[in-house]
GROMACS .gro file of C-alpha atoms in nm:
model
  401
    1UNK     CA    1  -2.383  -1.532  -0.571
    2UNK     CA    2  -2.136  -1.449  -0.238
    3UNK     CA    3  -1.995  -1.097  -0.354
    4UNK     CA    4  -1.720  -0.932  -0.206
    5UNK     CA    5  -1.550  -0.590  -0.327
    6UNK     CA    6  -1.217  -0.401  -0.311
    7UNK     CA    7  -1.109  -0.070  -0.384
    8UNK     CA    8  -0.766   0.092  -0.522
    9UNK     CA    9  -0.664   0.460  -0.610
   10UNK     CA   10  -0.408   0.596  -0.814
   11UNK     CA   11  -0.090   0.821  -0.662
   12UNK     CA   12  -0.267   1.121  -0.832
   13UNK     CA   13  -0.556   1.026  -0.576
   14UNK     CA   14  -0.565   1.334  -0.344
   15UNK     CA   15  -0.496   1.130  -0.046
   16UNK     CA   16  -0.244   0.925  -0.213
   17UNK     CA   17  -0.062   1.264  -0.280
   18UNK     CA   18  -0.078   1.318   0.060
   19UNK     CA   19   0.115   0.983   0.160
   20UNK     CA   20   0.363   0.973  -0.131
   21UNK     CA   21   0.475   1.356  -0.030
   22UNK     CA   22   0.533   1.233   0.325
   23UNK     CA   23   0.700   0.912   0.219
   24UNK     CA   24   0.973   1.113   0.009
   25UNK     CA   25   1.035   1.302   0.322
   26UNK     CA   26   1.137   0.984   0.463
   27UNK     CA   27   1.335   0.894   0.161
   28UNK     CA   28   1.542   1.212   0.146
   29UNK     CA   29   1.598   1.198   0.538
   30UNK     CA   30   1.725   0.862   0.583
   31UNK     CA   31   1.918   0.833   0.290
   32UNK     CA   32   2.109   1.170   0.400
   33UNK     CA   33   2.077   1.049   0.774
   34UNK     CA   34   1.965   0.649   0.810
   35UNK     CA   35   1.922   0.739   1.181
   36UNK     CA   36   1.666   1.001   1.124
   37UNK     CA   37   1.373   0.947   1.290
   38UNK     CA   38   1.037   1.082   1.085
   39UNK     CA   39   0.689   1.131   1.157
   40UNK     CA   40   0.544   1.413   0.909
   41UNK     CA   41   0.188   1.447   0.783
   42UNK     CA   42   0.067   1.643   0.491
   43UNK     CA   43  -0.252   1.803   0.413
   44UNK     CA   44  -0.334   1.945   0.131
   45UNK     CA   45  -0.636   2.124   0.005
   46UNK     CA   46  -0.695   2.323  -0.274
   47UNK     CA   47  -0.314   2.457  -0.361
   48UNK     CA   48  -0.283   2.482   0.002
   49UNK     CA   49  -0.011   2.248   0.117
   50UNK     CA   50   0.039   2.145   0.488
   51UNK     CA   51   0.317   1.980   0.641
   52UNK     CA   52   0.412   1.934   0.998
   53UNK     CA   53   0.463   1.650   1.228
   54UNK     CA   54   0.787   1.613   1.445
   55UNK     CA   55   1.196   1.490   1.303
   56UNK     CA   56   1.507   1.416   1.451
   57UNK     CA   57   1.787   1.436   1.231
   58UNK     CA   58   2.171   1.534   1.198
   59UNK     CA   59   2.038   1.673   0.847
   60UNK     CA   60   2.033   2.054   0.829
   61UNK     CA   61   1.647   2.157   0.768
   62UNK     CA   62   1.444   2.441   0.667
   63UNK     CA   63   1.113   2.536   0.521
   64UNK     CA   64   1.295   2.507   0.133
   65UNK     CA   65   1.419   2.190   0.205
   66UNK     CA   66   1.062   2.038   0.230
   67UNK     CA   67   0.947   2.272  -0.041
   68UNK     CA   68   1.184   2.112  -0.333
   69UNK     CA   69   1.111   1.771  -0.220
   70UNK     CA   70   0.732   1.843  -0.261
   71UNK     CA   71   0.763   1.998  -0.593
   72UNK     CA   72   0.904   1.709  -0.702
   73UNK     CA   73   0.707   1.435  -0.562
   74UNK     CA   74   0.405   1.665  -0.736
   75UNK     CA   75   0.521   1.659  -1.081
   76UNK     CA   76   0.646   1.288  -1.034
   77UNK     CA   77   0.283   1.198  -0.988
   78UNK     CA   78   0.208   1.351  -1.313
   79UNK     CA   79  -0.030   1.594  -1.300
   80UNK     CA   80  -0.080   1.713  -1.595
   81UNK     CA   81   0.026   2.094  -1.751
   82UNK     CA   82  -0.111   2.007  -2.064
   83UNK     CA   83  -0.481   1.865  -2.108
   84UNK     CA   84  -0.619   2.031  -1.803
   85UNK     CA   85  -0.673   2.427  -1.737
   86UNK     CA   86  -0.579   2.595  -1.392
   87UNK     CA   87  -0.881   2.493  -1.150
   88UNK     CA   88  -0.918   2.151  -1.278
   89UNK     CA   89  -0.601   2.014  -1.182
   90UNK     CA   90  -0.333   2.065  -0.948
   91UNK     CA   91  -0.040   2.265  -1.123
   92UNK     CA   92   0.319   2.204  -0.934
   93UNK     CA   93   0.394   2.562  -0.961
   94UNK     CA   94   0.125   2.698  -0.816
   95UNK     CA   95   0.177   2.549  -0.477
   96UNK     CA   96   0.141   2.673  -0.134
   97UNK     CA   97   0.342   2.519   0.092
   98UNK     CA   98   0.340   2.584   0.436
   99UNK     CA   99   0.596   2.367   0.679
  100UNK     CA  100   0.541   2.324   1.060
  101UNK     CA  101   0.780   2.045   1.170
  102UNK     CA  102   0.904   2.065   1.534
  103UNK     CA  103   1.200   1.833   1.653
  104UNK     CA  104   1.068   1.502   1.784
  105UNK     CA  105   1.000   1.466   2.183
  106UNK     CA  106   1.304   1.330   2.381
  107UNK     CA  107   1.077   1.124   2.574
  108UNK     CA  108   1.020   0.931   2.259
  109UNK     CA  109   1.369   0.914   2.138
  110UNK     CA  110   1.487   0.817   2.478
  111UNK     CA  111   1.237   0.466   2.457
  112UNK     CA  112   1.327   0.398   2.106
  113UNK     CA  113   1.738   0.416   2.132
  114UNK     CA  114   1.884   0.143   2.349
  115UNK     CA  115   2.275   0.142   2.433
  116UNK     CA  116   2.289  -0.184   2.324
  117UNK     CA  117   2.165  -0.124   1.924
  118UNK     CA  118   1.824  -0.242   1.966
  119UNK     CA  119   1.547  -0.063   1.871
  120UNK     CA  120   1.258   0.013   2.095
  121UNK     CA  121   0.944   0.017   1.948
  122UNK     CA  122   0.841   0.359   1.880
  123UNK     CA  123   0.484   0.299   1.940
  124UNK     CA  124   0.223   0.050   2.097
  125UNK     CA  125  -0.006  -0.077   1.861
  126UNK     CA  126  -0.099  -0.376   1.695
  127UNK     CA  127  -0.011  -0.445   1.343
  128UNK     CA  128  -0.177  -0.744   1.095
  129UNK     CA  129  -0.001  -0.957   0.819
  130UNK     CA  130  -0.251  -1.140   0.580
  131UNK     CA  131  -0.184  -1.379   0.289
  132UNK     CA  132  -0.462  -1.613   0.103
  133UNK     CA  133  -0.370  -1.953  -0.188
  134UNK     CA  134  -0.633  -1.767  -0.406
  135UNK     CA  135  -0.350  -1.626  -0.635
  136UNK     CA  136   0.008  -1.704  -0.707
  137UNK     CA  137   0.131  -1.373  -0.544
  138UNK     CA  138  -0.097  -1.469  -0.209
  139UNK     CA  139  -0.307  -1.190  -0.230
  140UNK     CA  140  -0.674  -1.126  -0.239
  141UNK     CA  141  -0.848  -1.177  -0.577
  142UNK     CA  142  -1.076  -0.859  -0.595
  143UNK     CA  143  -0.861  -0.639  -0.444
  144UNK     CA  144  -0.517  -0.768  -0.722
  145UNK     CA  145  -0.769  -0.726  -0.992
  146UNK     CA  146  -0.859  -0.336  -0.847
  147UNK     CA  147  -0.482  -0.282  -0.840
  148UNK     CA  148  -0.404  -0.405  -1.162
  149UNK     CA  149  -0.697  -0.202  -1.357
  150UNK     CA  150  -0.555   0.099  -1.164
  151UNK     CA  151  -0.188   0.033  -1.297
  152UNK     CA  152  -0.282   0.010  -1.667
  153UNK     CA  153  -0.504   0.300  -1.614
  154UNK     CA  154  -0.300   0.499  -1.444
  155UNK     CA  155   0.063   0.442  -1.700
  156UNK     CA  156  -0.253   0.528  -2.011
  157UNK     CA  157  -0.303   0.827  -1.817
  158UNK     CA  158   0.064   0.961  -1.771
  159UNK     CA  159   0.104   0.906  -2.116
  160UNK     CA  160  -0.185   1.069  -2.270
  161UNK     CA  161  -0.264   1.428  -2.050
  162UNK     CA  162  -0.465   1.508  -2.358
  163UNK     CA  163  -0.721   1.236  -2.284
  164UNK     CA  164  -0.700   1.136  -1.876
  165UNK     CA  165  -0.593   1.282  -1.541
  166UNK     CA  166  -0.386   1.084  -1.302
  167UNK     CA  167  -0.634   1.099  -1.024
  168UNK     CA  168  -0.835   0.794  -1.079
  169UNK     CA  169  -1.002   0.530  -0.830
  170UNK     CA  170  -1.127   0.161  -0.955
  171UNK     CA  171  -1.322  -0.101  -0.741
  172UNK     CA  172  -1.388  -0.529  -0.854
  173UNK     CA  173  -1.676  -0.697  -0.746
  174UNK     CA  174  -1.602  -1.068  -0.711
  175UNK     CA  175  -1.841  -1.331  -0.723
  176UNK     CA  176  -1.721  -1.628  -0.519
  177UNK     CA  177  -2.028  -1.805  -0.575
  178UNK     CA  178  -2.071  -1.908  -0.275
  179UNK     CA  179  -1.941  -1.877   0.106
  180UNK     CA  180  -1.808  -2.178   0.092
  181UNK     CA  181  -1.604  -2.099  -0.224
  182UNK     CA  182  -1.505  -1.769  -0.026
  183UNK     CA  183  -1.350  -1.969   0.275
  184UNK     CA  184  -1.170  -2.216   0.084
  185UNK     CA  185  -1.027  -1.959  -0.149
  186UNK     CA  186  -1.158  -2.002  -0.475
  187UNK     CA  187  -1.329  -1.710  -0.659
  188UNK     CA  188  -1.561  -1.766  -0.977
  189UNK     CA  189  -1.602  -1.442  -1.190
  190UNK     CA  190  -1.606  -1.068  -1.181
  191UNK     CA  191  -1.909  -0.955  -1.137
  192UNK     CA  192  -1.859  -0.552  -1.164
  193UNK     CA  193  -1.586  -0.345  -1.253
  194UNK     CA  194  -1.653   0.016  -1.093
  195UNK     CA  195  -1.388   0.335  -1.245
  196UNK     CA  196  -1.378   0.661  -1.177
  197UNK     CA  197  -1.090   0.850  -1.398
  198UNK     CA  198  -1.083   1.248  -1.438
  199UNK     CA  199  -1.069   1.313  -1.834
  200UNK     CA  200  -0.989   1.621  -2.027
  201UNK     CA  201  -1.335   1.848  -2.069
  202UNK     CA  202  -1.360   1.807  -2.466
  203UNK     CA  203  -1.326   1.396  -2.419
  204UNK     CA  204  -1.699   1.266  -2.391
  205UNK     CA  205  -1.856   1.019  -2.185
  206UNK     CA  206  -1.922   0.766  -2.427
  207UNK     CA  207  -1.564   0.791  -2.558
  208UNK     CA  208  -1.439   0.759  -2.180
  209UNK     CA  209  -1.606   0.465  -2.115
  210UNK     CA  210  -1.531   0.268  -2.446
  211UNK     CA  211  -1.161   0.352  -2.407
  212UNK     CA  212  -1.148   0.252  -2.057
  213UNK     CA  213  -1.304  -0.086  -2.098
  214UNK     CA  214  -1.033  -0.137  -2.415
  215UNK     CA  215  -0.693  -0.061  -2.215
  216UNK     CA  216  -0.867  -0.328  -1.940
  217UNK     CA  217  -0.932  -0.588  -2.164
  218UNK     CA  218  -0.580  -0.531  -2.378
  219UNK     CA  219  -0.352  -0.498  -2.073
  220UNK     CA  220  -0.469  -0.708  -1.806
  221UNK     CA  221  -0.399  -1.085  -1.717
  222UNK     CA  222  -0.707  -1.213  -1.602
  223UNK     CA  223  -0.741  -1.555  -1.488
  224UNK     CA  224  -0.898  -1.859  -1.665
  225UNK     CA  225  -1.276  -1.761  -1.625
  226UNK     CA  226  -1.266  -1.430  -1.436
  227UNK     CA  227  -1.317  -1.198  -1.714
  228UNK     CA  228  -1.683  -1.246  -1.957
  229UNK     CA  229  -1.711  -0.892  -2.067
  230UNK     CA  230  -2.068  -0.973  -2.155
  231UNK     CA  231  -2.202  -1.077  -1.817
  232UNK     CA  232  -1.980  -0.778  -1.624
  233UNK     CA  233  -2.172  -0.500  -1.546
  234UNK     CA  234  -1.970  -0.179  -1.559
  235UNK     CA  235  -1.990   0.183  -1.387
  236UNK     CA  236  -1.736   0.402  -1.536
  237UNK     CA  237  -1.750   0.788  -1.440
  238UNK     CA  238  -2.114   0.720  -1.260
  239UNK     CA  239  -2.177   1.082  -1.239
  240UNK     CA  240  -2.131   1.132  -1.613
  241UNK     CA  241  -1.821   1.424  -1.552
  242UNK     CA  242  -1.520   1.379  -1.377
  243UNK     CA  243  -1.326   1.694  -1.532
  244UNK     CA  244  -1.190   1.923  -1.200
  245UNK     CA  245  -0.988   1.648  -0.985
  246UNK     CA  246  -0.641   1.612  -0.771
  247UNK     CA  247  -0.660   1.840  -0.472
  248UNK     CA  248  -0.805   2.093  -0.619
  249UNK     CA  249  -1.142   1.899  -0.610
  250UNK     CA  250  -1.095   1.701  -0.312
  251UNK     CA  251  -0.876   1.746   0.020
  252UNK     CA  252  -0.599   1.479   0.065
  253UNK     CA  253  -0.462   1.395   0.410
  254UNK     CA  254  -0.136   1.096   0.480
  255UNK     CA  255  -0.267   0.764   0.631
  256UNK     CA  256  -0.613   0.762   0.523
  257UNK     CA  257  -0.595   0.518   0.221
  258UNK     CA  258  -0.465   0.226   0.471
  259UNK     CA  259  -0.712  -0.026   0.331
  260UNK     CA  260  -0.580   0.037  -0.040
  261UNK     CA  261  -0.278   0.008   0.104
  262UNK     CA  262  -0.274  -0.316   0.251
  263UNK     CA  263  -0.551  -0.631   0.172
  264UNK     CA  264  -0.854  -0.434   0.002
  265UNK     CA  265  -1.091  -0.535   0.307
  266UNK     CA  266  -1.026  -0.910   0.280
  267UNK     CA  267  -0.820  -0.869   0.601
  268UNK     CA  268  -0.793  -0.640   0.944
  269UNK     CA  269  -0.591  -0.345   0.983
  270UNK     CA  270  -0.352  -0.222   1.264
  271UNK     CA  271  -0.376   0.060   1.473
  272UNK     CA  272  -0.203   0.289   1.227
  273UNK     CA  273  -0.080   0.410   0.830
  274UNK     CA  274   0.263   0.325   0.737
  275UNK     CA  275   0.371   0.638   0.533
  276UNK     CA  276   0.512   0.919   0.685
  277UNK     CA  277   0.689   0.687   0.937
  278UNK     CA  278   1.074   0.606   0.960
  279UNK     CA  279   1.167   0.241   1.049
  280UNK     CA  280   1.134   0.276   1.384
  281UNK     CA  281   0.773   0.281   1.415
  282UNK     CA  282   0.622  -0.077   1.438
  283UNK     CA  283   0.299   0.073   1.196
  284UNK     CA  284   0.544   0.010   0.923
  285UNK     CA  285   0.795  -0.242   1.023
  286UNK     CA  286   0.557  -0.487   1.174
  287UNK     CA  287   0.327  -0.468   0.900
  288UNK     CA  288   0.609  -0.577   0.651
  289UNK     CA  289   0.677  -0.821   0.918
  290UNK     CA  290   0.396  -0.974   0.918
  291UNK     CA  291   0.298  -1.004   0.550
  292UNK     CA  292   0.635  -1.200   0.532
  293UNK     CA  293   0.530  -1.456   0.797
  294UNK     CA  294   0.146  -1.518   0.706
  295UNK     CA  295   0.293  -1.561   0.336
  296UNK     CA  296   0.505  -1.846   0.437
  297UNK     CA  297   0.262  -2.027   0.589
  298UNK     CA  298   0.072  -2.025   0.277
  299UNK     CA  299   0.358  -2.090   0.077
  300UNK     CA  300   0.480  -2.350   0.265
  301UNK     CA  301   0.144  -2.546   0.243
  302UNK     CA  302   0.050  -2.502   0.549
  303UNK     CA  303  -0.262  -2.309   0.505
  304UNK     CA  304  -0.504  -2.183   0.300
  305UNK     CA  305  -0.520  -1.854   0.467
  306UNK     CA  306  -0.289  -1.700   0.728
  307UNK     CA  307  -0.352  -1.432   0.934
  308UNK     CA  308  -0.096  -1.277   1.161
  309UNK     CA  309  -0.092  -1.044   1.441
  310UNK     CA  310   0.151  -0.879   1.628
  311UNK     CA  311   0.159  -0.602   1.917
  312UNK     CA  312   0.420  -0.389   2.071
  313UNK     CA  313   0.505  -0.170   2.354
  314UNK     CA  314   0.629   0.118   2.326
  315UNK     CA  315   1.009   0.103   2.412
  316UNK     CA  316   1.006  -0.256   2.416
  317UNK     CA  317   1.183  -0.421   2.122
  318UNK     CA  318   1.031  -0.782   2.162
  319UNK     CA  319   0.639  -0.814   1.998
  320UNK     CA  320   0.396  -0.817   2.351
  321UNK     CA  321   0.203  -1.137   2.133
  322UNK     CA  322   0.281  -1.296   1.789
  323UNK     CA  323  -0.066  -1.464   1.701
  324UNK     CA  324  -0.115  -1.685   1.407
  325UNK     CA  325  -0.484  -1.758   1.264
  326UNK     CA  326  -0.509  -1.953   0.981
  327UNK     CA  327  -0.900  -1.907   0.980
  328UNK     CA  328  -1.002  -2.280   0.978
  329UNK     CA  329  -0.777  -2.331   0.670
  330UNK     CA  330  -0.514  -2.569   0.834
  331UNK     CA  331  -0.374  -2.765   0.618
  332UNK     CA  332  -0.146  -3.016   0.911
  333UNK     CA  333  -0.237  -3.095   1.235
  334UNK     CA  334  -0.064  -2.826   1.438
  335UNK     CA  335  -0.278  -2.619   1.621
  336UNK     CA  336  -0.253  -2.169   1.590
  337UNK     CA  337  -0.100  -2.161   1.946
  338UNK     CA  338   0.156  -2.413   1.824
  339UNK     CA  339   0.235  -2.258   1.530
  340UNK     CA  340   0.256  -1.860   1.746
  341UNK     CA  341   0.496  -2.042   1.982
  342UNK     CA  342   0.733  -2.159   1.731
  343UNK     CA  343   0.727  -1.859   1.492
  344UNK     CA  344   0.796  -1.636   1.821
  345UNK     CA  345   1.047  -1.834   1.917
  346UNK     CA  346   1.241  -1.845   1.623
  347UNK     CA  347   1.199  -1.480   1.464
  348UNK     CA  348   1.288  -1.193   1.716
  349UNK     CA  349   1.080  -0.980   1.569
  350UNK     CA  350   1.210  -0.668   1.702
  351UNK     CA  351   1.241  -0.346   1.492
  352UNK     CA  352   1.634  -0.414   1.454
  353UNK     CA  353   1.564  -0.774   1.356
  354UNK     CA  354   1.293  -0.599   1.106
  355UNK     CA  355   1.507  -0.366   0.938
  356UNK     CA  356   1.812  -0.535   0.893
  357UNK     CA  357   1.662  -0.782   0.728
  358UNK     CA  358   1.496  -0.593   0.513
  359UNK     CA  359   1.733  -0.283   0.503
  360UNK     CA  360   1.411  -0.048   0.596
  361UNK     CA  361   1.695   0.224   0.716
  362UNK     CA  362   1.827   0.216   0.298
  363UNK     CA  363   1.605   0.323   0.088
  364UNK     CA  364   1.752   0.351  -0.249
  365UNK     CA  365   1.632   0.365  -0.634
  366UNK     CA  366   1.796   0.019  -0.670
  367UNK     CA  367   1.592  -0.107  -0.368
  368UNK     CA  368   1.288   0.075  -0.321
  369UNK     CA  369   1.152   0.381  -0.220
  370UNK     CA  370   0.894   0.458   0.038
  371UNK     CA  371   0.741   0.703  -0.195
  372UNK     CA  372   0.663   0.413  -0.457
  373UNK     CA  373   0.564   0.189  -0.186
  374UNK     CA  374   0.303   0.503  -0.079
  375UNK     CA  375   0.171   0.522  -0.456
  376UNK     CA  376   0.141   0.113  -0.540
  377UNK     CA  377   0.072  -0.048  -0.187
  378UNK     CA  378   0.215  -0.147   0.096
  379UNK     CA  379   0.243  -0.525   0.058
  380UNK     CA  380   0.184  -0.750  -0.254
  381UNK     CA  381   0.453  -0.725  -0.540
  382UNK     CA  382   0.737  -0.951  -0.580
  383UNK     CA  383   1.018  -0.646  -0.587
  384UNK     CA  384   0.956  -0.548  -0.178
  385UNK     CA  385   1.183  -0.750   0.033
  386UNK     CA  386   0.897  -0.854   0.262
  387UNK     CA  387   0.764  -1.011  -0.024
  388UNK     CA  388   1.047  -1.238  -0.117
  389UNK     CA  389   1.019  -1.622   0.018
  390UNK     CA  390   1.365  -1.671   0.180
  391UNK     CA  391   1.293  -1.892   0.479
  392UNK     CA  392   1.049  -2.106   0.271
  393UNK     CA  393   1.279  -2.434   0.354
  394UNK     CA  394   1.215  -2.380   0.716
  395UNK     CA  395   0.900  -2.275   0.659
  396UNK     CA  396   0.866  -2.669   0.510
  397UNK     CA  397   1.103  -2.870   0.779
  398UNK     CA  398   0.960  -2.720   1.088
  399UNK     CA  399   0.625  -2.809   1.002
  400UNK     CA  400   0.570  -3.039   0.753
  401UNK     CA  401   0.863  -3.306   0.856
   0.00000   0.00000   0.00000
């Protein structure tokens, strides 16, 4: 066996909260103001909710402002009013909020603005882009199959608060069979499933875990060969109660889920989280960046695996390196540096170039929302712009002509 694992939690996850409270902060501000400029973190513990960080904005704010918008982003998640007594769940109403957000430093603002229209980057930092042929959507097998188990769990959930809470967490085990299998991209079997899902107090163990393994096996596409139920070992609810959850149970904090959010562990992480952040921060706009080169290359044929990095300056709109690695996976006879050079050369890169192209200063409910990009991922379904193949032609003259 070569095992490797991946991990994904639900938006009721207390940390998840966290991010997709922040996020609609971003959402509100930029589509009242698309030149707001956001950084705001939330904490939460208990009932207790924390926000501060720093904005600039032409929108008129105050604490109620941030209040209504975290009401809502609460009872969007779903926690439950029914199912679940006070002290085992979070209840919307019963909220604390408390809102320390100072204007952002001029010194900052004075990097990121140029006369010109560029954008400076609003940070250094180093951000990564990863994409593998193991699935048709280019991403990671154990860490897809994690996501998808939490999705089917999570909708069950949301529509039965008699039986489930929304705060839920779910890890695959894949068995690659070998390292070699592993490098070249081509997984064998699941070889555990691990869930953890809160449940209403009168809804037994034994009941928990035979529903649980039904809505996996009825709702999710599994590849050819992944799935044996009979030679999968599963750990659902290890600890045999999972009844008092949300942040009532557990503190949640923004930017502390960044491996959910991005490859599951298969691939490095930058420097930063993206939620919280306006478009102007590179933690966000390079990371989209990124994912939209290194799945090209794999697209494209080029590789089995891509790997991109890129680093900024702060105040500097230009990348300081664009580094491709496509991990011994090549799949022409162009070398990495070759393939940096030209992809430098012929994508600015800058966080202008970023968000124009992907209209990261428009976030709408007919594009998307950084609060539903906060509670499914940062990277990996086909609706994100980032995701969506447009200079695949290219992609296929530049380097396979």
């Amino acid at each position: 066996m070569y095992l490797f694992a991946s991990e994904a939690v639900s938006a009721g996850h207390p940390d998840k909260c966290a991010d997709i409270i922040a996020d609609s902060i971003v959402d509100t501000l930029l589509q009242l103001d698309p030149d707001s400029k956001v950084a705001t973190e939330v904490f939460i513990s208990g009932k207790h909710i924390i926000i501060g960080g720093e904005v600039k904005t032409k929108v008129p704010l105050d604490p109620a402002f941030y209040e209504e918008i975290t009401q809502k982003a609460l009872k969007q998640i779903g926690y439950p009013e029914v199912g679940f007594e006070r002290g085992e769940t979070l209840f919307p109403d019963d909220t604390d909020i408390q809102v320390y957000v100072s204007k952002q430093s001029s010194d900052i603002t004075m990097g990121v603005v140029k006369e010109e229209g560029e954008i400076g980057a609003g940070d250094q930092g180093m951000m990564f882009g990863y994409a593998t042929s193991e699935r048709e959507d280019y991403m990671p097998t154990a860490f897809a199959y994690a996501r998808e188990i939490r999705d089917v769990l999570y909708r069950y959930a949301l529509d039965h608060p008699e039986t489930f809470g929304v705060d839920l967490k779910t890890e695959v085990i894949m068995d690659y069979g070998s390292k070699e299998n592993f490098d070249n991209c081509n997984p064998q079997r699941i070889a555990k499933i691990i869930v953890a899902i809160s449940h209403n107090k009168d809804v037994e163990l034994k009941e928990v875990k035979r529903l649980v393994k039904k809505i996996i096996i009825e709702n999710v596409k599994f590849e050819a060969g992944h799935f044996d139920e009979d030679n999968i070992v599963f750990y659902i609810n290890n600890t045999g109660r999972f009844v008092k959850h949300s942040p009532i149970a557990d503190s949640g904090l923004t930017g502390r889920k960044v491996v959910c959010d991005t490859y599951g562990g298969y691939a490095p992480i930058g420097g930063g989280s993206q939620s919280s952040k306006d478009y102007t921060k590179v933690d966000r706009t390079a990371l989209y960046a990124a994912r939209w080169l290194a799945k090209h290359i794999v697209a494209a044929g080029l590789a089995k695996k891509a790997l991109i990095q890129l680093s900024y300056v702060i105040a500097e709109p230009r990348p300081a390196s664009v580094t491709v690695d496509t991990q011994h996976t090549s799949l022409t006879e162009m070398k990495d540096e070759e393939l940096s050079e030209i992809i430098a050369d012929k994508f600015s890169l800058t966080p202008r170039w970023i968000t124009e192209k992907f209209g990261l200063d428009r976030p709408s409910e007919e594009t998307f929302l950084y609060a539903d990009i906060a509670a499914k991922g940062q990277i990996g379904y086909a609706e994100y712009p980032w995701e969506k193949l447009d200079e695949l032609a290219w992609f296929k003259k530049e380097f396979l002509c």
